[in-house]
Short mmCIF file of C-alpha atoms and ligand atoms in Angstrom, two decimals:
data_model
loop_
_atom_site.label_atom_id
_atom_site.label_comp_id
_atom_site.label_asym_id
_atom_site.label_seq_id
_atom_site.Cartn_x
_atom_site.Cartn_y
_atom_site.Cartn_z
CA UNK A 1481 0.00 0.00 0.00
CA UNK A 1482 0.91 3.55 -0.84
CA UNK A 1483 1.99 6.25 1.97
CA UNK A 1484 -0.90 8.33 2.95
CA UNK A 1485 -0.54 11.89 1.26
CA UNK A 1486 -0.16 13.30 4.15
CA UNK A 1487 0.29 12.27 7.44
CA UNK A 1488 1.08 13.73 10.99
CA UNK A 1489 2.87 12.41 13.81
CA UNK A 1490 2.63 14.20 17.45
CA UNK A 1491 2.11 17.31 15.82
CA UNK A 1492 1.59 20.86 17.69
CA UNK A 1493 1.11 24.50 16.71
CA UNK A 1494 -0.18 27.13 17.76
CA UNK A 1495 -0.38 31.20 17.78
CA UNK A 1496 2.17 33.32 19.38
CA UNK A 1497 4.07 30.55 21.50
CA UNK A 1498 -0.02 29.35 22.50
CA UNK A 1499 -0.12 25.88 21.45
CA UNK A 1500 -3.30 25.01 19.76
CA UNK A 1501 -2.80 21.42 18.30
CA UNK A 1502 -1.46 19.07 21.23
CA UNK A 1503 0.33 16.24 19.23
CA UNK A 1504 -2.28 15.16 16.56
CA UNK A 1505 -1.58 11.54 14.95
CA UNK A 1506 -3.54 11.74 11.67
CA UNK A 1507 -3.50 10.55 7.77
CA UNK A 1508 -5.32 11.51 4.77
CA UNK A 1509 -5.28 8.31 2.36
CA UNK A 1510 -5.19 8.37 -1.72
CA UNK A 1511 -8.85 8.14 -2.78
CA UNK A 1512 -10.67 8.75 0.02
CA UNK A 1513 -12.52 11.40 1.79
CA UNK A 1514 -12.13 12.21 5.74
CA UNK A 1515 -14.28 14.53 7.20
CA UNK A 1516 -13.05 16.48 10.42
CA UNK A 1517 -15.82 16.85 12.94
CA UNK A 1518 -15.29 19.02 16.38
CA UNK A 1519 -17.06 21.87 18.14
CA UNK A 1520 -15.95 25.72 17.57
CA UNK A 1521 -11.92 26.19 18.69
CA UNK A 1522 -11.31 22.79 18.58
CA UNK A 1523 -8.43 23.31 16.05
CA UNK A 1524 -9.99 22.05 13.05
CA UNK A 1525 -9.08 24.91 10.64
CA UNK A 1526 -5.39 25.41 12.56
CA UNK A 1527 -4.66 21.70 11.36
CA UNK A 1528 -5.77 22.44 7.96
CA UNK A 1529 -3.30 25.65 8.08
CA UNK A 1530 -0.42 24.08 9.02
CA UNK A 1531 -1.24 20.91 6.58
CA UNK A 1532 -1.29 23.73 3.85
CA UNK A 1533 2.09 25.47 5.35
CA UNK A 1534 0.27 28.25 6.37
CA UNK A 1535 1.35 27.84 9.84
CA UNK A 1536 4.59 26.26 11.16
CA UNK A 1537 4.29 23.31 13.53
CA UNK A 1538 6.42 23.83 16.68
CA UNK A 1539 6.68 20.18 17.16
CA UNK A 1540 6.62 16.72 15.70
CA UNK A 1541 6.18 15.79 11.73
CA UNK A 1542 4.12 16.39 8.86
CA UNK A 1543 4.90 14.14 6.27
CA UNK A 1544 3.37 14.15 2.24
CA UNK A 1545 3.85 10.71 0.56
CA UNK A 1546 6.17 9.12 3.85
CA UNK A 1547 8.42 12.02 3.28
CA UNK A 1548 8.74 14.70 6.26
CA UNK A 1549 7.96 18.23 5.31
CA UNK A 1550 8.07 20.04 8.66
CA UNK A 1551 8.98 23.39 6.66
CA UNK A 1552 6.49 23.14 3.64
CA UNK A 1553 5.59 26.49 2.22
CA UNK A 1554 2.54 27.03 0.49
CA UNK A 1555 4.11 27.06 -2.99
CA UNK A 1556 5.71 23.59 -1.70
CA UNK A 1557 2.27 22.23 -0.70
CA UNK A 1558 1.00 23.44 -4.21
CA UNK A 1559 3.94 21.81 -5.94
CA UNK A 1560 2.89 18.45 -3.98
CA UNK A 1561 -0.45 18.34 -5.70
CA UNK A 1562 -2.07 19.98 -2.51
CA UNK A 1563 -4.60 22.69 -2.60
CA UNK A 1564 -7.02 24.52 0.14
CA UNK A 1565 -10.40 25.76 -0.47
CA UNK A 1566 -9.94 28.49 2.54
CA UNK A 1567 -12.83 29.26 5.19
CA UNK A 1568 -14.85 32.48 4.35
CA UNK A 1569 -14.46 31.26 0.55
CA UNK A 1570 -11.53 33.99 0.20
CA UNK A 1571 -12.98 35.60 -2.91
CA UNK A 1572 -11.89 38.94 -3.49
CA UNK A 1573 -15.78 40.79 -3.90
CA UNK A 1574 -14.51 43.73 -6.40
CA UNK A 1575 -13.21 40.91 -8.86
CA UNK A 1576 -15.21 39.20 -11.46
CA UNK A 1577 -14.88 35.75 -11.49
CA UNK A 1578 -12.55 35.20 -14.44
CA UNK A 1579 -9.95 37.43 -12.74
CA UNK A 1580 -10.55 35.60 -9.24
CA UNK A 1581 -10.01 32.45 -11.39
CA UNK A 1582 -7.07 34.35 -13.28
CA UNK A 1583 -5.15 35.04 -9.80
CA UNK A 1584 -5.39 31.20 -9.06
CA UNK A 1585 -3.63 30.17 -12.07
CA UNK A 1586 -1.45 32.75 -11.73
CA UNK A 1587 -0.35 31.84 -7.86
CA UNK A 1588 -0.77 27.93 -8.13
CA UNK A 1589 2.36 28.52 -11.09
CA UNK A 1590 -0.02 27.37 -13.94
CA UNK A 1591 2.04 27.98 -17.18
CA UNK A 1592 0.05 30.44 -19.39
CA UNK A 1593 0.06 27.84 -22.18
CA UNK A 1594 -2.20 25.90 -20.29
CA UNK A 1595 -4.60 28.80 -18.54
CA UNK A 1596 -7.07 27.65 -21.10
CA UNK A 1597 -7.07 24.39 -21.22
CA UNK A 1598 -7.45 24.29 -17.05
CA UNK A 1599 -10.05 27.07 -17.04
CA UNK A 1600 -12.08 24.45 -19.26
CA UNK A 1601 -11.64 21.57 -17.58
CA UNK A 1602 -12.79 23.68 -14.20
CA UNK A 1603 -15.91 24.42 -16.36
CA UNK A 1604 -15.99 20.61 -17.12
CA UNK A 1605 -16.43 19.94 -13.25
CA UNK A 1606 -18.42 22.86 -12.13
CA UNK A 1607 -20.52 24.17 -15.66
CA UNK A 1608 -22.45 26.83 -13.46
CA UNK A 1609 -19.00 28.86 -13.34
CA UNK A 1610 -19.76 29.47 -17.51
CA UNK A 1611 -22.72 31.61 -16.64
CA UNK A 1612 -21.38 33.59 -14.03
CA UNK A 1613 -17.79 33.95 -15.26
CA UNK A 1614 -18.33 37.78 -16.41
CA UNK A 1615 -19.88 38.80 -13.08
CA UNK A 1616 -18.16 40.31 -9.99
CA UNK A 1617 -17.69 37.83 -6.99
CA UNK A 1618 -19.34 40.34 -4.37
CA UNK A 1619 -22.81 39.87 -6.44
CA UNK A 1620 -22.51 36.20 -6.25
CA UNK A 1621 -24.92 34.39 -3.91
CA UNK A 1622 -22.59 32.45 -0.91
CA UNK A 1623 -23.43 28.91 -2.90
CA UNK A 1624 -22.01 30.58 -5.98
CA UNK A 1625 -19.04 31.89 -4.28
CA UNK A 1626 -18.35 29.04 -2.85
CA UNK A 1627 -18.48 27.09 -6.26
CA UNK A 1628 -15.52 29.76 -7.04
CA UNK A 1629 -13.49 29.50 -4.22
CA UNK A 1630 -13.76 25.87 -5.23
CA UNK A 1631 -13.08 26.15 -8.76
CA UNK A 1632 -10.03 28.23 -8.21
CA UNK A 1633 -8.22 25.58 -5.83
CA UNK A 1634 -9.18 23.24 -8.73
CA UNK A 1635 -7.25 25.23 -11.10
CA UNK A 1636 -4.07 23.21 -10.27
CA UNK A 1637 -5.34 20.17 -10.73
CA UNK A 1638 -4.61 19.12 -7.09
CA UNK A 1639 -4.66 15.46 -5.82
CA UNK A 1640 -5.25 16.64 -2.35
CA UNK A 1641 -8.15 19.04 -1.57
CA UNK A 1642 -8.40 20.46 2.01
CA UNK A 1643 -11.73 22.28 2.24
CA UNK A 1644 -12.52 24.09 5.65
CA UNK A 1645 -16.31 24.36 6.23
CA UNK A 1646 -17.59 24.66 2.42
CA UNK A 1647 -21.00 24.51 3.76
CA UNK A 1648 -21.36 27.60 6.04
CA UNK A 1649 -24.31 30.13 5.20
CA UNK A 1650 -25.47 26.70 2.78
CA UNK A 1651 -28.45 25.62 2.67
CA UNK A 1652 -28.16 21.62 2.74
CA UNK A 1653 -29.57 21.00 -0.81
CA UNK A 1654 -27.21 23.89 -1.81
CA UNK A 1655 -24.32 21.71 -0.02
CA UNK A 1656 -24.78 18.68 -1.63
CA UNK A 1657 -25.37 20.32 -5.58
CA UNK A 1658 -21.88 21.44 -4.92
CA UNK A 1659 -20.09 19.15 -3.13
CA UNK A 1660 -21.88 15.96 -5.52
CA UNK A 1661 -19.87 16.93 -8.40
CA UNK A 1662 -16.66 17.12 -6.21
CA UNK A 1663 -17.41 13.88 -4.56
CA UNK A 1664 -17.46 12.07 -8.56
CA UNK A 1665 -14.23 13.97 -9.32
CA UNK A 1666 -12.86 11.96 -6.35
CA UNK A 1667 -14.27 8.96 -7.29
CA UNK A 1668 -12.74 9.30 -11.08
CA UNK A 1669 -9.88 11.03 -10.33
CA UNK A 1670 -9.05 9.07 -6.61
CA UNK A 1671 -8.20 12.07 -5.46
CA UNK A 1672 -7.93 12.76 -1.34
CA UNK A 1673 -9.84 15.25 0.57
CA UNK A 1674 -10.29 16.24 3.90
CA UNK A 1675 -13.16 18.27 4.55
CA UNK A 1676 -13.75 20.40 7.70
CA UNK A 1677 -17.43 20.43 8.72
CA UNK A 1678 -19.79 21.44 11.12
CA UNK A 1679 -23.22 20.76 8.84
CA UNK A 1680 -22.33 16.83 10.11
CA UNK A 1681 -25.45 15.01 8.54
CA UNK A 1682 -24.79 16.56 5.26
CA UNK A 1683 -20.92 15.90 5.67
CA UNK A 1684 -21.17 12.23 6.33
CA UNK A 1685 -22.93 11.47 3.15
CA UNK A 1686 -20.14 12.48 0.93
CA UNK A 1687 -17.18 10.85 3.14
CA UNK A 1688 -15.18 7.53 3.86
CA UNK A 1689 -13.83 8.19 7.64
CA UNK A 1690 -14.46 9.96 9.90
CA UNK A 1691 -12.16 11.94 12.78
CA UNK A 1692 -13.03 13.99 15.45
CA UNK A 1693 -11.32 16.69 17.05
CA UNK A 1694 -11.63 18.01 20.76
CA UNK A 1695 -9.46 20.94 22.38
CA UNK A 1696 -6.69 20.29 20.21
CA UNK A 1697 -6.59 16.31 20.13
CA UNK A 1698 -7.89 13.81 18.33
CA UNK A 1699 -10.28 11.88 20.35
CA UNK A 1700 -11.97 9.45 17.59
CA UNK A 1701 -11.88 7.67 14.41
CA UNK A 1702 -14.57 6.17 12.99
CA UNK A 1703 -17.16 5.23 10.18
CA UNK A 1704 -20.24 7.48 8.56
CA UNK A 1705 -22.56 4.47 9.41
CA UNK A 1706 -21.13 4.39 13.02
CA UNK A 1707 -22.90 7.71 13.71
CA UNK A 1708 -26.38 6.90 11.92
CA UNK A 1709 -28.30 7.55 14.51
CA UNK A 1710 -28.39 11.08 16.42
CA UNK A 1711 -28.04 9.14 19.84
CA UNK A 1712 -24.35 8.14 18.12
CA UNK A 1713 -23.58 11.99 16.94
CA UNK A 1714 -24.35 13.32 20.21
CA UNK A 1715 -21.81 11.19 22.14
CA UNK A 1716 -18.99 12.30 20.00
CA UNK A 1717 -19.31 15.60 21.89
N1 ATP B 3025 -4.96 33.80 14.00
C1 ATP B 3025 -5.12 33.38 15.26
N2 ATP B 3025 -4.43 33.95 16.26
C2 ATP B 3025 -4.58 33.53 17.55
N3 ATP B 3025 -5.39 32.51 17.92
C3 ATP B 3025 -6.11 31.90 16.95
C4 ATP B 3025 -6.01 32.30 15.57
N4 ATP B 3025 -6.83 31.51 14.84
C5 ATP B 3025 -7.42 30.66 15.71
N5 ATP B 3025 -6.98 30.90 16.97
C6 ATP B 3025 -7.40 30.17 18.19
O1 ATP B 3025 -7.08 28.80 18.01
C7 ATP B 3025 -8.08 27.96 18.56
C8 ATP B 3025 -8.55 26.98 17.49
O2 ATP B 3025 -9.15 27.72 16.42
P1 ATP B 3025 -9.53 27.02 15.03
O3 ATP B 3025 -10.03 28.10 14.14
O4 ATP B 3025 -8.40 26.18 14.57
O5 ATP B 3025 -10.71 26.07 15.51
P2 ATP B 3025 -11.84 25.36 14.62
O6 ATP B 3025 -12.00 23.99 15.19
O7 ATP B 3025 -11.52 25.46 13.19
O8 ATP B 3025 -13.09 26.26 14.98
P3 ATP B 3025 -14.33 26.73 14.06
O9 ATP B 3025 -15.15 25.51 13.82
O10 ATP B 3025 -15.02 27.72 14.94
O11 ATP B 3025 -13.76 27.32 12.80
C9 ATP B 3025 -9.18 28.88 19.07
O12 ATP B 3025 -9.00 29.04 20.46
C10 ATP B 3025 -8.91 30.20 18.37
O13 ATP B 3025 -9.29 31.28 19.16
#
């Protein structure tokens, strides 16, 4: 079997000297899709950062394909195959959505030869983007935003996505239309994804495993159909 993409062992981080991870053990596999579960602070989105480079760790190992990468940059993480669909969407309102989708080829180091050819095959895997490429981000509704801020980490044809609570202000039908055509990409393309969520129900149908995060730790792993019942939900917090 394959290394996991990426993997941590005892890993911390923090803010300012404040740890906010306390040693987390985790792994992302190829072709599958883990969803992180925990209440608000738990550390959920600082994990994702410093998977993405964003933040150092200040102890123990992150490793992508067996290999340690305690000091991967963003452009490194990129360069991996690795891309993050940020919290809050991070689409720039004044934009339209060609340019947003312009500045992600241009900072994911897509060679302008094939700007095209990716900005297609984004189109391929979410066609709503056509009809609302000419209009400017800020008039987009959250779904549609969030259909951008999706598209653009797709523009680098990543084989790890980490996507940090894609369903906030989402309706749950909304959630699904957009996540469904993500979850086939996986399946076709095997690609890995670990998706932050707090909209649990609606999280569990599109995911493989399942790990939960409490004050910094990792206190389970287990199943979608282990937590099928709410009676099973509620005891993970
Ligand atoms: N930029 C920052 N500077 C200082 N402390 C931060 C920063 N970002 C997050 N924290 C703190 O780190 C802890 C974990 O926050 P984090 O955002 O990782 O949790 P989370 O599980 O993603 O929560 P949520 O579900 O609310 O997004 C919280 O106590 C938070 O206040």
């Amino acid at each position: 079997m394959s290394a996991p993409i990426l993997k941590t062992r005892a890993l911390t981080a923090g803010y300012g000297g404040r740890a906010v991870l306390n040693g987390i053990d985790i792994e992302l596999r190829e072709n599958e899709v883990l969803c992180l579960l925990g209440h608000n602070g738990a550390g959920k989105s600082t994990l994702v950062k410093t998977l993405f480079g964003l933040i150092a760790p200040s102890g123990g190992d992150v490793m992508v394909d067996g290999a340690k990468r305690n000091r991967q940059s963003v452009r490194a993480s990129t360069a991996a195959g690795i891309a993050l669909v940020p919290e809050g969407r991070g689409v720039f309102p004044s934009l339209s959505v060609e340019e947003v989708l312009r500045l992600g080829l241009w900072s994911a180091d897509v060679h302008a030869a094939e700007h095209a050819s990716r900005l297609d095959w984004v189109m391929s895997v979410l066609p709503d983007i056509k009809r609302i490429y000419r209009q400017r981000a800020g008039s987009l509704s959250g779904g549609q935003q969030q259909m951008v801020s999706i598209g653009r980490a797709l523009l680098s044809r990543p084989r790890c996505l980490l996507m940090d609570e894609p369903s906030i202000g989402l309706a749950p039908k909304l959630f699904q239309d957009l996540l469904g055509p993500i979850r086939q990409l996986q399946k076709d393309t095997r690609m890995s994804i670990l998706l932050v969520e707090q909209n649990v129900r609606e999280a569990l149908k599109v995911s493989d495993r399942v790990a939960v995060m409490k004050s910094g730790t990792l206190i389970r792993e287990v199943l979608p159909f282990e937590l099928d019942t709410n009676a099973k939900l509620m005891e993970l917090y």
